[in-house]
Every structure is written in C-alpha cells, then in structure tokens.
Amino acid sequence: MKKSLRNGVIAVLMMGVLALTGCGGSQAPAKDPAASGAGTEKVLKIGSAIEYAPFEFMDEKQNPVGFDIDLMNEIGKDMGYTVKFESSSFDGLVTAIGQGNYDAVISAMTITDDRSKSVLFSDPYFESSQIIAVKKGSDVKSEQDLIGKKVGVQQGTTGQEAVEGLSIDPKKFETIGDAINDMMIGGSDAVVADTPTLYYFIKQNPNMDIEIVSSNFPKEYFGIAFKLDNKELADQVNATLKKFMDNGKYNEIYKKWFNEDAPKF
C-alpha cells in the first residue's frame, strides 16, 4: 500500500489525529479494548495511514474519506459501534496494533506471512497488485526494465518488497506522493505501488505526464489487522464482512469509489 493524492501531485496532507491516546467505549468490542470515559458510547479506535487515496485520505474539510473509511464505518455501524480514526505513518501501523494502541487497523494493508507473525488479519476484503508508474516517454515497459533504474516506493509496503524482489535497492519514501514528486523532478525513473492508487492518481491529474506500465507482479489481498489475541473482534468483523459481501453492501461501497462492480475473489 499505503499514499497521498491531492493538490496536483498527490499531496493529501495528513491532518488526522496523531496522538496514541484514544477513545473507546465503556462497552468493549473485544479483549483489552481502548477505553475512555465516554459514557455508554461504544467506540472502535481504528488506526490508518490517512493519505492513500482512494482508500483513505482527507477531504477538503479534513475529514477522513475513502473506500476503507466507508467500509470500516459501515462495519462499525452494523456492529453497533462508533468508529474513530487515528492517522499514523504506514510503516508504524503493525507495531501500533501489536502494542494495543488501536482496536484495529485498516489501511490498504496486504496480508503477508511476515505481517501475520505480528497481527491477526481478517478475511481478505480487497484484491490488488503492484503496478508501475513512469513519466510519459520512458523506456520502462515492464518490471524487468526496472533493473538498473532508480525506483521509488513507499517505505514498509509490498511495493518495496516487489522491487527488492528484483534485486533492486529502491528509493524509500514516507508516502507515495513523495515518491511521485521525486520521479517528476527526475530523482527516480519509476514508482511502484498498488494498482488502484496509481490509476486513481492519474484520473485525478489527467494533465500530468504520467502513464501506467503493465507488470506481472502477483495478486495481493488486503486485510483488516487486529492484535494477535483479539480473535473475538476479528470474528465479529469477518461475520459482518461476509454479510456485506452477500447482501450487496460491499459492492455498493466498491462501486462508489471504483465505478465498477466488485470482482469475485
């Protein structure tokens, strides 16, 4: 994953709450919930790197929006909870959920064996893959053409892993926006990131000289992350996800953000 798409070259500024103190409800959604004295309100505290459109980013009023945001809000609503989002850097989210700073994390996070050693993932809720963005006229036509080139990625993402799998030491950035900015000024030759994110950027910035290059990177699946011992909450979320897949709610949210029906996976 995980990211910033606003003001020309993906720069949705991260204006979300960064504090790790939080809100929670007096009625816990699961084991060891984040709690506050918020009366009887039931709250899920969700961590996310809110700078990765169209999954999570800030609108003009600095409210979190996006596919992940809508999906998590609907899940919480269906379960009887108010969802509160806190923004963090993507590469710190796995550690934060492991430390119990959040009830869950949703942030276009790919389910991997390595991450699964530290967090418990929900069932997959999104299918994606890595893809390459270049300036128009580039001689990069496939992932093999990246060898010997300077390639930008977001630090801690599977995009970084994909590039390193080609025996390339990528240029690592905190956000995808920073990586694309660097490419546009000639600091790198290409950027590797999630397919929906790069296509969304091009759609939002049609006058920029950027194009997508086909690649053969493998499919990936996003999951919602929980503490390893928080199976109770994970099971509740999985049940709600399945219901949304069956009753059309998931497809409704997907179509809102991607203008097509959700694929079967």
mmCIF file of C-alpha atoms in Angstrom:
data_model
loop_
_atom_site.group_PDB
_atom_site.id
_atom_site.type_symbol
_atom_site.label_atom_id
_atom_site.label_comp_id
_atom_site.label_asym_id
_atom_site.label_seq_id
_atom_site.Cartn_x
_atom_site.Cartn_y
_atom_site.Cartn_z
ATOM 1 C CA MET A 1 0.000 0.000 0.000
ATOM 2 C CA LYS A 2 -0.265 2.575 1.704
ATOM 3 C CA LYS A 3 -0.233 7.272 -0.316
ATOM 4 C CA SER A 4 -1.184 10.982 -0.728
ATOM 5 C CA LEU A 5 -3.264 12.224 -3.620
ATOM 6 C CA ARG A 6 -4.228 15.874 -3.589
ATOM 7 C CA ASN A 7 -3.195 19.352 -4.884
ATOM 8 C CA GLY A 8 -1.732 18.265 -8.164
ATOM 9 C CA VAL A 9 0.901 15.727 -7.179
ATOM 10 C CA ILE A 10 -0.820 13.523 -4.602
ATOM 11 C CA ALA A 11 -0.489 15.640 -1.558
ATOM 12 C CA VAL A 12 -3.411 14.965 0.733
ATOM 13 C CA LEU A 13 -1.817 16.310 3.879
ATOM 14 C CA MET A 14 -2.005 14.149 6.888
ATOM 15 C CA MET A 15 -4.037 16.268 9.261
ATOM 16 C CA GLY A 16 -5.504 13.388 11.219
ATOM 17 C CA VAL A 17 -5.083 12.849 14.895
ATOM 18 C CA LEU A 18 -1.595 11.575 15.660
ATOM 19 C CA ALA A 19 -1.895 11.048 19.383
ATOM 20 C CA LEU A 20 -1.781 7.451 20.549
ATOM 21 C CA THR A 21 -4.070 8.144 23.449
ATOM 22 C CA GLY A 22 -7.538 7.353 22.380
ATOM 23 C CA CYS A 23 -11.139 6.948 22.563
ATOM 24 C CA GLY A 24 -13.008 3.857 23.342
ATOM 25 C CA GLY A 25 -16.273 2.776 24.799
ATOM 26 C CA SER A 26 -17.316 1.619 28.178
ATOM 27 C CA GLN A 27 -18.662 -1.470 26.412
ATOM 28 C CA ALA A 28 -15.656 -3.211 24.862
ATOM 29 C CA PRO A 29 -15.828 -4.633 21.345
ATOM 30 C CA ALA A 30 -13.215 -7.233 22.181
ATOM 31 C CA LYS A 31 -10.430 -8.237 24.525
ATOM 32 C CA ASP A 32 -8.449 -5.362 26.068
ATOM 33 C CA PRO A 33 -10.328 -2.549 24.289
ATOM 34 C CA ALA A 34 -9.202 1.038 24.101
ATOM 35 C CA ALA A 35 -11.371 2.684 26.749
ATOM 36 C CA SER A 36 -12.276 6.193 27.769
ATOM 37 C CA GLY A 37 -14.900 7.745 29.973
ATOM 38 C CA ALA A 38 -17.204 8.340 27.027
ATOM 39 C CA GLY A 39 -20.379 7.292 28.812
ATOM 40 C CA THR A 40 -22.122 4.351 27.201
ATOM 41 C CA GLU A 41 -20.946 5.098 23.671
ATOM 42 C CA LYS A 42 -19.345 2.068 22.059
ATOM 43 C CA VAL A 43 -16.268 3.083 20.091
ATOM 44 C CA LEU A 44 -13.848 1.291 17.808
ATOM 45 C CA LYS A 45 -10.495 3.073 17.621
ATOM 46 C CA ILE A 46 -9.058 2.449 14.156
ATOM 47 C CA GLY A 47 -5.521 3.183 13.005
ATOM 48 C CA SER A 48 -4.864 4.130 9.382
ATOM 49 C CA ALA A 49 -2.327 5.990 7.256
ATOM 50 C CA ILE A 50 -4.884 8.502 6.025
ATOM 51 C CA GLU A 51 -3.009 9.663 2.928
ATOM 52 C CA TYR A 52 -3.576 6.928 0.358
ATOM 53 C CA ALA A 53 -6.457 7.762 -1.967
ATOM 54 C CA PRO A 54 -8.822 6.272 -2.884
ATOM 55 C CA PHE A 55 -8.608 4.056 0.208
ATOM 56 C CA GLU A 56 -8.052 6.636 2.933
ATOM 57 C CA PHE A 57 -7.392 10.373 2.649
ATOM 58 C CA MET A 58 -8.606 13.718 3.972
ATOM 59 C CA ASP A 59 -11.296 15.704 2.198
ATOM 60 C CA GLU A 60 -11.314 19.497 1.928
ATOM 61 C CA LYS A 61 -12.746 19.751 5.445
ATOM 62 C CA GLN A 62 -10.030 17.443 6.802
ATOM 63 C CA ASN A 63 -12.437 14.587 7.391
ATOM 64 C CA PRO A 64 -11.217 11.060 6.594
ATOM 65 C CA VAL A 65 -12.829 9.619 3.461
ATOM 66 C CA GLY A 66 -12.192 6.753 1.064
ATOM 67 C CA PHE A 67 -13.081 3.140 0.377
ATOM 68 C CA ASP A 68 -11.506 1.790 3.574
ATOM 69 C CA ILE A 69 -13.062 4.578 5.622
ATOM 70 C CA ASP A 70 -16.562 3.918 4.279
ATOM 71 C CA LEU A 71 -16.188 0.162 4.699
ATOM 72 C CA MET A 72 -14.976 0.416 8.298
ATOM 73 C CA ASN A 73 -17.660 2.942 9.208
ATOM 74 C CA GLU A 74 -20.353 0.618 7.845
ATOM 75 C CA ILE A 75 -18.856 -2.376 9.658
ATOM 76 C CA GLY A 76 -18.836 -0.443 12.928
ATOM 77 C CA LYS A 77 -22.366 0.813 12.389
ATOM 78 C CA ASP A 78 -23.642 -2.694 11.705
ATOM 79 C CA MET A 79 -21.948 -3.947 14.890
ATOM 80 C CA GLY A 80 -23.329 -1.063 16.963
ATOM 81 C CA TYR A 81 -20.136 0.975 17.305
ATOM 82 C CA THR A 82 -18.977 4.476 16.507
ATOM 83 C CA VAL A 83 -15.707 4.362 14.553
ATOM 84 C CA LYS A 84 -12.940 6.826 15.407
ATOM 85 C CA PHE A 85 -9.940 7.031 13.087
ATOM 86 C CA GLU A 86 -6.417 7.993 14.078
ATOM 87 C CA SER A 87 -3.763 8.652 11.429
ATOM 88 C CA SER A 88 -0.243 7.279 11.584
ATOM 89 C CA SER A 89 2.623 6.552 9.219
ATOM 90 C CA PHE A 90 2.023 3.296 7.380
ATOM 91 C CA ASP A 91 5.247 1.635 8.455
ATOM 92 C CA GLY A 92 4.317 2.120 12.118
ATOM 93 C CA LEU A 93 0.841 0.591 11.994
ATOM 94 C CA VAL A 94 1.773 -3.060 12.563
ATOM 95 C CA THR A 95 3.779 -2.164 15.657
ATOM 96 C CA ALA A 96 0.992 0.099 16.933
ATOM 97 C CA ILE A 97 -1.729 -2.546 16.667
ATOM 98 C CA GLY A 98 0.568 -5.097 18.287
ATOM 99 C CA GLN A 99 1.012 -2.731 21.226
ATOM 100 C CA GLY A 100 -2.745 -2.330 21.557
ATOM 101 C CA ASN A 101 -2.869 1.321 20.513
ATOM 102 C CA TYR A 102 -5.843 0.587 18.262
ATOM 103 C CA ASP A 103 -8.717 -1.874 18.236
ATOM 104 C CA ALA A 104 -7.966 -2.498 14.557
ATOM 105 C CA VAL A 105 -6.073 -1.138 11.573
ATOM 106 C CA ILE A 106 -7.448 -0.648 8.067
ATOM 107 C CA SER A 107 -5.044 0.907 5.591
ATOM 108 C CA ALA A 108 -4.930 -0.971 2.258
ATOM 109 C CA MET A 109 -2.641 -3.395 4.074
ATOM 110 C CA THR A 110 -1.638 -6.522 2.197
ATOM 111 C CA ILE A 111 -1.882 -9.805 4.087
ATOM 112 C CA THR A 112 1.628 -11.290 4.181
ATOM 113 C CA ASP A 113 3.248 -14.141 6.091
ATOM 114 C CA ASP A 114 5.653 -11.728 7.737
ATOM 115 C CA ARG A 115 2.945 -9.350 8.964
ATOM 116 C CA SER A 116 0.843 -12.297 10.123
ATOM 117 C CA LYS A 117 3.529 -13.061 12.695
ATOM 118 C CA SER A 118 2.686 -9.752 14.408
ATOM 119 C CA VAL A 119 -1.025 -9.198 13.758
ATOM 120 C CA LEU A 120 -4.195 -11.200 13.177
ATOM 121 C CA PHE A 121 -5.768 -10.430 9.812
ATOM 122 C CA SER A 122 -9.419 -10.508 8.860
ATOM 123 C CA ASP A 123 -10.585 -12.400 5.823
ATOM 124 C CA PRO A 124 -9.465 -10.614 2.626
ATOM 125 C CA TYR A 125 -11.626 -7.659 1.661
ATOM 126 C CA PHE A 126 -9.817 -6.351 -1.445
ATOM 127 C CA GLU A 127 -7.777 -7.796 -4.316
ATOM 128 C CA SER A 128 -4.915 -5.757 -5.738
ATOM 129 C CA SER A 129 -1.431 -5.980 -7.255
ATOM 130 C CA GLN A 130 1.604 -3.777 -7.727
ATOM 131 C CA ILE A 131 1.953 -1.722 -10.886
ATOM 132 C CA ILE A 132 4.490 0.714 -12.317
ATOM 133 C CA ALA A 133 4.086 4.445 -12.957
ATOM 134 C CA VAL A 134 6.559 6.298 -15.194
ATOM 135 C CA LYS A 135 6.833 9.646 -16.938
ATOM 136 C CA LYS A 136 5.483 9.542 -20.486
ATOM 137 C CA GLY A 137 8.157 8.539 -22.962
ATOM 138 C CA SER A 138 10.018 6.342 -20.500
ATOM 139 C CA ASP A 139 11.855 3.290 -21.816
ATOM 140 C CA VAL A 140 10.463 1.231 -18.923
ATOM 141 C CA LYS A 141 7.925 -1.179 -20.450
ATOM 142 C CA SER A 142 7.823 -3.965 -17.832
ATOM 143 C CA GLU A 143 9.083 -4.805 -14.374
ATOM 144 C CA GLN A 144 12.240 -6.303 -15.872
ATOM 145 C CA ASP A 145 13.090 -2.890 -17.326
ATOM 146 C CA LEU A 146 13.289 -1.543 -13.767
ATOM 147 C CA ILE A 147 16.596 -3.344 -13.265
ATOM 148 C CA GLY A 148 19.359 -0.757 -13.306
ATOM 149 C CA LYS A 149 16.852 2.078 -12.785
ATOM 150 C CA LYS A 150 16.060 4.261 -9.785
ATOM 151 C CA VAL A 151 12.687 3.139 -8.416
ATOM 152 C CA GLY A 152 10.626 4.926 -5.780
ATOM 153 C CA VAL A 153 8.374 3.144 -3.293
ATOM 154 C CA GLN A 154 6.568 3.833 -0.054
ATOM 155 C CA GLN A 155 8.561 2.520 2.853
ATOM 156 C CA GLY A 156 7.255 -0.611 4.528
ATOM 157 C CA THR A 157 4.873 -1.571 1.721
ATOM 158 C CA THR A 158 4.626 -4.599 -0.516
ATOM 159 C CA GLY A 159 5.665 -2.264 -3.317
ATOM 160 C CA GLN A 160 9.034 -2.069 -1.615
ATOM 161 C CA GLU A 161 9.108 -5.864 -1.310
ATOM 162 C CA ALA A 162 8.226 -6.293 -5.000
ATOM 163 C CA VAL A 163 11.056 -4.031 -6.108
ATOM 164 C CA GLU A 164 13.539 -5.640 -3.728
ATOM 165 C CA GLY A 165 12.472 -8.987 -5.198
ATOM 166 C CA LEU A 166 14.024 -7.787 -8.459
ATOM 167 C CA SER A 167 17.339 -7.281 -6.604
ATOM 168 C CA ILE A 168 16.834 -3.504 -6.746
ATOM 169 C CA ASP A 169 17.520 -1.240 -3.776
ATOM 170 C CA PRO A 170 14.592 1.207 -4.082
ATOM 171 C CA LYS A 171 14.393 4.813 -3.005
ATOM 172 C CA LYS A 172 12.103 4.724 0.025
ATOM 173 C CA PHE A 173 9.656 7.495 0.883
ATOM 174 C CA GLU A 174 7.151 8.057 3.663
ATOM 175 C CA THR A 175 4.319 8.493 1.168
ATOM 176 C CA ILE A 176 3.605 7.582 -2.439
ATOM 177 C CA GLY A 177 3.079 11.301 -3.050
ATOM 178 C CA ASP A 178 6.695 11.942 -2.104
ATOM 179 C CA ALA A 179 7.822 9.134 -4.412
ATOM 180 C CA ILE A 180 5.898 10.539 -7.388
ATOM 181 C CA ASN A 181 7.128 14.062 -6.689
ATOM 182 C CA ASP A 182 10.667 12.729 -6.780
ATOM 183 C CA MET A 183 10.050 10.963 -10.093
ATOM 184 C CA MET A 184 8.554 14.073 -11.672
ATOM 185 C CA ILE A 185 11.669 16.134 -10.905
ATOM 186 C CA GLY A 186 13.959 13.422 -12.230
ATOM 187 C CA GLY A 187 15.084 11.885 -8.962
ATOM 188 C CA SER A 188 13.867 8.429 -9.984
ATOM 189 C CA ASP A 189 12.761 6.620 -13.127
ATOM 190 C CA ALA A 190 9.616 4.889 -11.887
ATOM 191 C CA VAL A 191 7.316 4.348 -8.918
ATOM 192 C CA VAL A 192 5.833 1.013 -7.865
ATOM 193 C CA ALA A 193 2.605 0.999 -5.833
ATOM 194 C CA ASP A 194 -0.865 -0.547 -5.623
ATOM 195 C CA THR A 195 -2.784 -0.554 -8.892
ATOM 196 C CA PRO A 196 -5.923 1.304 -7.682
ATOM 197 C CA THR A 197 -3.855 4.078 -6.108
ATOM 198 C CA LEU A 198 -1.831 4.879 -9.212
ATOM 199 C CA TYR A 199 -4.849 4.702 -11.523
ATOM 200 C CA TYR A 200 -6.789 6.970 -9.165
ATOM 201 C CA PHE A 201 -3.935 9.471 -9.194
ATOM 202 C CA ILE A 202 -3.845 9.603 -12.981
ATOM 203 C CA LYS A 203 -7.614 10.038 -13.119
ATOM 204 C CA GLN A 204 -7.399 12.944 -10.665
ATOM 205 C CA ASN A 205 -4.441 14.501 -12.501
ATOM 206 C CA PRO A 206 -5.113 13.980 -16.233
ATOM 207 C CA ASN A 207 -2.749 16.746 -17.327
ATOM 208 C CA MET A 208 0.331 15.230 -15.716
ATOM 209 C CA ASP A 209 2.789 13.372 -17.924
ATOM 210 C CA ILE A 210 2.467 10.041 -16.159
ATOM 211 C CA GLU A 211 1.469 6.667 -17.560
ATOM 212 C CA ILE A 212 0.995 3.152 -16.261
ATOM 213 C CA VAL A 213 3.205 0.262 -17.343
ATOM 214 C CA SER A 214 1.848 -3.284 -17.281
ATOM 215 C CA SER A 215 3.581 -5.688 -14.933
ATOM 216 C CA ASN A 216 3.419 -9.290 -13.796
ATOM 217 C CA PHE A 217 3.621 -8.748 -10.065
ATOM 218 C CA PRO A 218 1.442 -11.283 -8.196
ATOM 219 C CA LYS A 219 -2.009 -10.591 -6.810
ATOM 220 C CA GLU A 220 -2.300 -9.327 -3.254
ATOM 221 C CA TYR A 221 -5.166 -9.263 -0.787
ATOM 222 C CA PHE A 222 -5.878 -6.572 1.795
ATOM 223 C CA GLY A 223 -6.990 -7.387 5.321
ATOM 224 C CA ILE A 224 -8.035 -5.562 8.486
ATOM 225 C CA ALA A 225 -5.441 -6.089 11.233
ATOM 226 C CA PHE A 226 -6.029 -6.882 14.916
ATOM 227 C CA LYS A 227 -3.891 -7.843 17.879
ATOM 228 C CA LEU A 228 -2.914 -11.491 17.680
ATOM 229 C CA ASP A 229 -5.038 -12.347 20.720
ATOM 230 C CA ASN A 230 -8.092 -10.366 19.593
ATOM 231 C CA LYS A 231 -9.860 -13.188 17.778
ATOM 232 C CA GLU A 232 -13.219 -12.167 19.233
ATOM 233 C CA LEU A 233 -13.245 -8.829 17.407
ATOM 234 C CA ALA A 234 -11.753 -10.350 14.246
ATOM 235 C CA ASP A 235 -14.536 -12.952 14.157
ATOM 236 C CA GLN A 236 -17.187 -10.248 14.563
ATOM 237 C CA VAL A 237 -15.709 -8.206 11.727
ATOM 238 C CA ASN A 238 -15.387 -11.264 9.478
ATOM 239 C CA ALA A 239 -19.045 -12.097 10.029
ATOM 240 C CA THR A 240 -20.018 -8.549 9.073
ATOM 241 C CA LEU A 241 -17.753 -8.584 6.015
ATOM 242 C CA LYS A 242 -19.376 -11.806 4.829
ATOM 243 C CA LYS A 243 -22.820 -10.309 5.318
ATOM 244 C CA PHE A 244 -21.813 -7.243 3.280
ATOM 245 C CA MET A 245 -20.435 -9.451 0.509
ATOM 246 C CA ASP A 246 -23.712 -11.377 0.416
ATOM 247 C CA ASN A 247 -26.212 -8.522 0.724
ATOM 248 C CA GLY A 248 -24.600 -6.085 -1.735
ATOM 249 C CA LYS A 249 -23.358 -3.507 0.766
ATOM 250 C CA TYR A 250 -19.713 -4.231 -0.099
ATOM 251 C CA ASN A 251 -20.437 -3.863 -3.819
ATOM 252 C CA GLU A 252 -22.234 -0.581 -3.158
ATOM 253 C CA ILE A 253 -19.164 0.871 -1.427
ATOM 254 C CA TYR A 254 -16.791 -0.561 -4.040
ATOM 255 C CA LYS A 255 -18.786 0.908 -6.926
ATOM 256 C CA LYS A 256 -18.839 4.326 -5.262
ATOM 257 C CA TRP A 257 -15.039 4.531 -5.316
ATOM 258 C CA PHE A 258 -14.071 2.465 -8.368
ATOM 259 C CA ASN A 259 -17.049 2.996 -10.697
ATOM 260 C CA GLU A 260 -17.499 -0.704 -11.380
ATOM 261 C CA ASP A 261 -18.825 -3.795 -9.680
ATOM 262 C CA ALA A 262 -16.563 -5.529 -7.213
ATOM 263 C CA PRO A 263 -14.731 -8.586 -8.559
ATOM 264 C CA LYS A 264 -15.285 -12.002 -7.043
ATOM 265 C CA PHE A 265 -12.346 -13.317 -5.044
#
